[in-house]
C-alpha positions as a Markdown table, in Angstrom:
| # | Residue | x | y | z |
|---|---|---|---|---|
| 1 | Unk | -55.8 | -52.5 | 34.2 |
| 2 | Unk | -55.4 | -51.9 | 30.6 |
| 3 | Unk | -52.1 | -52.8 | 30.6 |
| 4 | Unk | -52.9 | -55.9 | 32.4 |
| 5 | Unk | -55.5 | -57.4 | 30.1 |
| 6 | Unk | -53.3 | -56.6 | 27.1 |
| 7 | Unk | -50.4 | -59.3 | 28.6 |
| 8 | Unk | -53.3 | -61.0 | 29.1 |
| 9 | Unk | -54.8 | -61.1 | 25.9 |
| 10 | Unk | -51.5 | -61.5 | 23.8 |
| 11 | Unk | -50.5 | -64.5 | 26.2 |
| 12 | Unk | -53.4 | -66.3 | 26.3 |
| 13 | Unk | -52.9 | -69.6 | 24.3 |
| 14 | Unk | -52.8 | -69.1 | 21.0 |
| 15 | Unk | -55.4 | -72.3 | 20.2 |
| 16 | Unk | -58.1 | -70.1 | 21.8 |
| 17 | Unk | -59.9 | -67.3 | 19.9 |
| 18 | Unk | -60.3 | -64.0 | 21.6 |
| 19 | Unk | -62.5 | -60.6 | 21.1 |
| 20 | Unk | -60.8 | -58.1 | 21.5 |
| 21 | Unk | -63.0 | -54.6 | 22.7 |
| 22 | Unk | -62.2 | -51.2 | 23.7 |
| 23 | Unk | -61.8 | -47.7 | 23.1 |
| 24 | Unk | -59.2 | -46.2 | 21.3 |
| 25 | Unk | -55.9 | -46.2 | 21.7 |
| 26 | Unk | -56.6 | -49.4 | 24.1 |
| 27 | Unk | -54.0 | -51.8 | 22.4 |
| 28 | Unk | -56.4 | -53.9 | 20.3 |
| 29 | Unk | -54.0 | -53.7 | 17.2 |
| 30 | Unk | -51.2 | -54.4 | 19.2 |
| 31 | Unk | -52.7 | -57.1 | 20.8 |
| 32 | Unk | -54.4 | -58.5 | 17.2 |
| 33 | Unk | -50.6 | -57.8 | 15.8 |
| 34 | Unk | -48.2 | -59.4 | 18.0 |
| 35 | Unk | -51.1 | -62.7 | 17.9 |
| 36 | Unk | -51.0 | -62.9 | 14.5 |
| 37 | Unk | -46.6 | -62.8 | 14.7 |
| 38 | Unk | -46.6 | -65.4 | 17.4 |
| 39 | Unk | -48.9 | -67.7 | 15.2 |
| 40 | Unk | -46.9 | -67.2 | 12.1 |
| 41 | Unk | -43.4 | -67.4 | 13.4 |
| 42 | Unk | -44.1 | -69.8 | 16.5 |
| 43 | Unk | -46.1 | -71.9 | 15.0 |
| 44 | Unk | -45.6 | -71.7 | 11.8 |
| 45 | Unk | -48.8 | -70.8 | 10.4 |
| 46 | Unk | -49.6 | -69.7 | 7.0 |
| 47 | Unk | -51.2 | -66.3 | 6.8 |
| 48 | Unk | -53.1 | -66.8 | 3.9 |
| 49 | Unk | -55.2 | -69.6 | 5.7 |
| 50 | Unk | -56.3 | -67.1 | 8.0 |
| 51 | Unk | -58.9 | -64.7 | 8.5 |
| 52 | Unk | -58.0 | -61.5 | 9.6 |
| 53 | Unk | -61.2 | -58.8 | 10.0 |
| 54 | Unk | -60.8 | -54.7 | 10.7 |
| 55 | Unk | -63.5 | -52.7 | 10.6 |
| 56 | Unk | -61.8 | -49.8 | 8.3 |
| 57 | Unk | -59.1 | -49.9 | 5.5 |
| 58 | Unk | -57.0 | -47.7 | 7.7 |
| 59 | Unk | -56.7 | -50.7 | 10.5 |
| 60 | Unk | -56.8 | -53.1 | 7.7 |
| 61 | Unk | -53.2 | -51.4 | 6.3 |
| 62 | Unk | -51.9 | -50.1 | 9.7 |
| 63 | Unk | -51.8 | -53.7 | 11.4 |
| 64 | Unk | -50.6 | -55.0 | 7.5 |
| 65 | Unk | -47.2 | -52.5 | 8.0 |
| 66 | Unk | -47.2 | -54.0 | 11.8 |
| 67 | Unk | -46.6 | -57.2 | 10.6 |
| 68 | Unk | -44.7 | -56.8 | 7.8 |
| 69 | Unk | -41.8 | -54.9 | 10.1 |
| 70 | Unk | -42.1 | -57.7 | 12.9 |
| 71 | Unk | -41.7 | -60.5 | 10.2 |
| 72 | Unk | -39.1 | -59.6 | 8.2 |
């Protein structure tokens, strides 16, 4: 099921906002990561309009380094 509603949650349309739940190791920075790509490379978004929230430093820099590699 996990799985499932990851697909689910990256594919979703990328005009609607999602919250994103669940325990560790569940996908949510993978999910929040490849989003964040599709809205910057796809549609060309600027990433300094948008808002962005983690709840530590350690997510905050860990999805940063996610993004960084995908983008460049």
């Amino acid at each position: 099921r996990a799985v499932n509603d990851i697909y689910e949650n990256v594919h979703a349309p990328s005009d609607m906002n999602r919250l994103l739940q669940g325990d560790v190791g569940s996908g949510k920075t993978a999910v929040l990561t490849e989003r964040i790509v599709r809205k910057i490379c796809d549609d060309r978004a600027d990433i300094g309009h948008m808002l962005i929230v983690t709840f530590t430093n350690a997510a905050a820099s860990e999805m940063r380094d996610r993004i960084g590699k995908k983008i460049i």
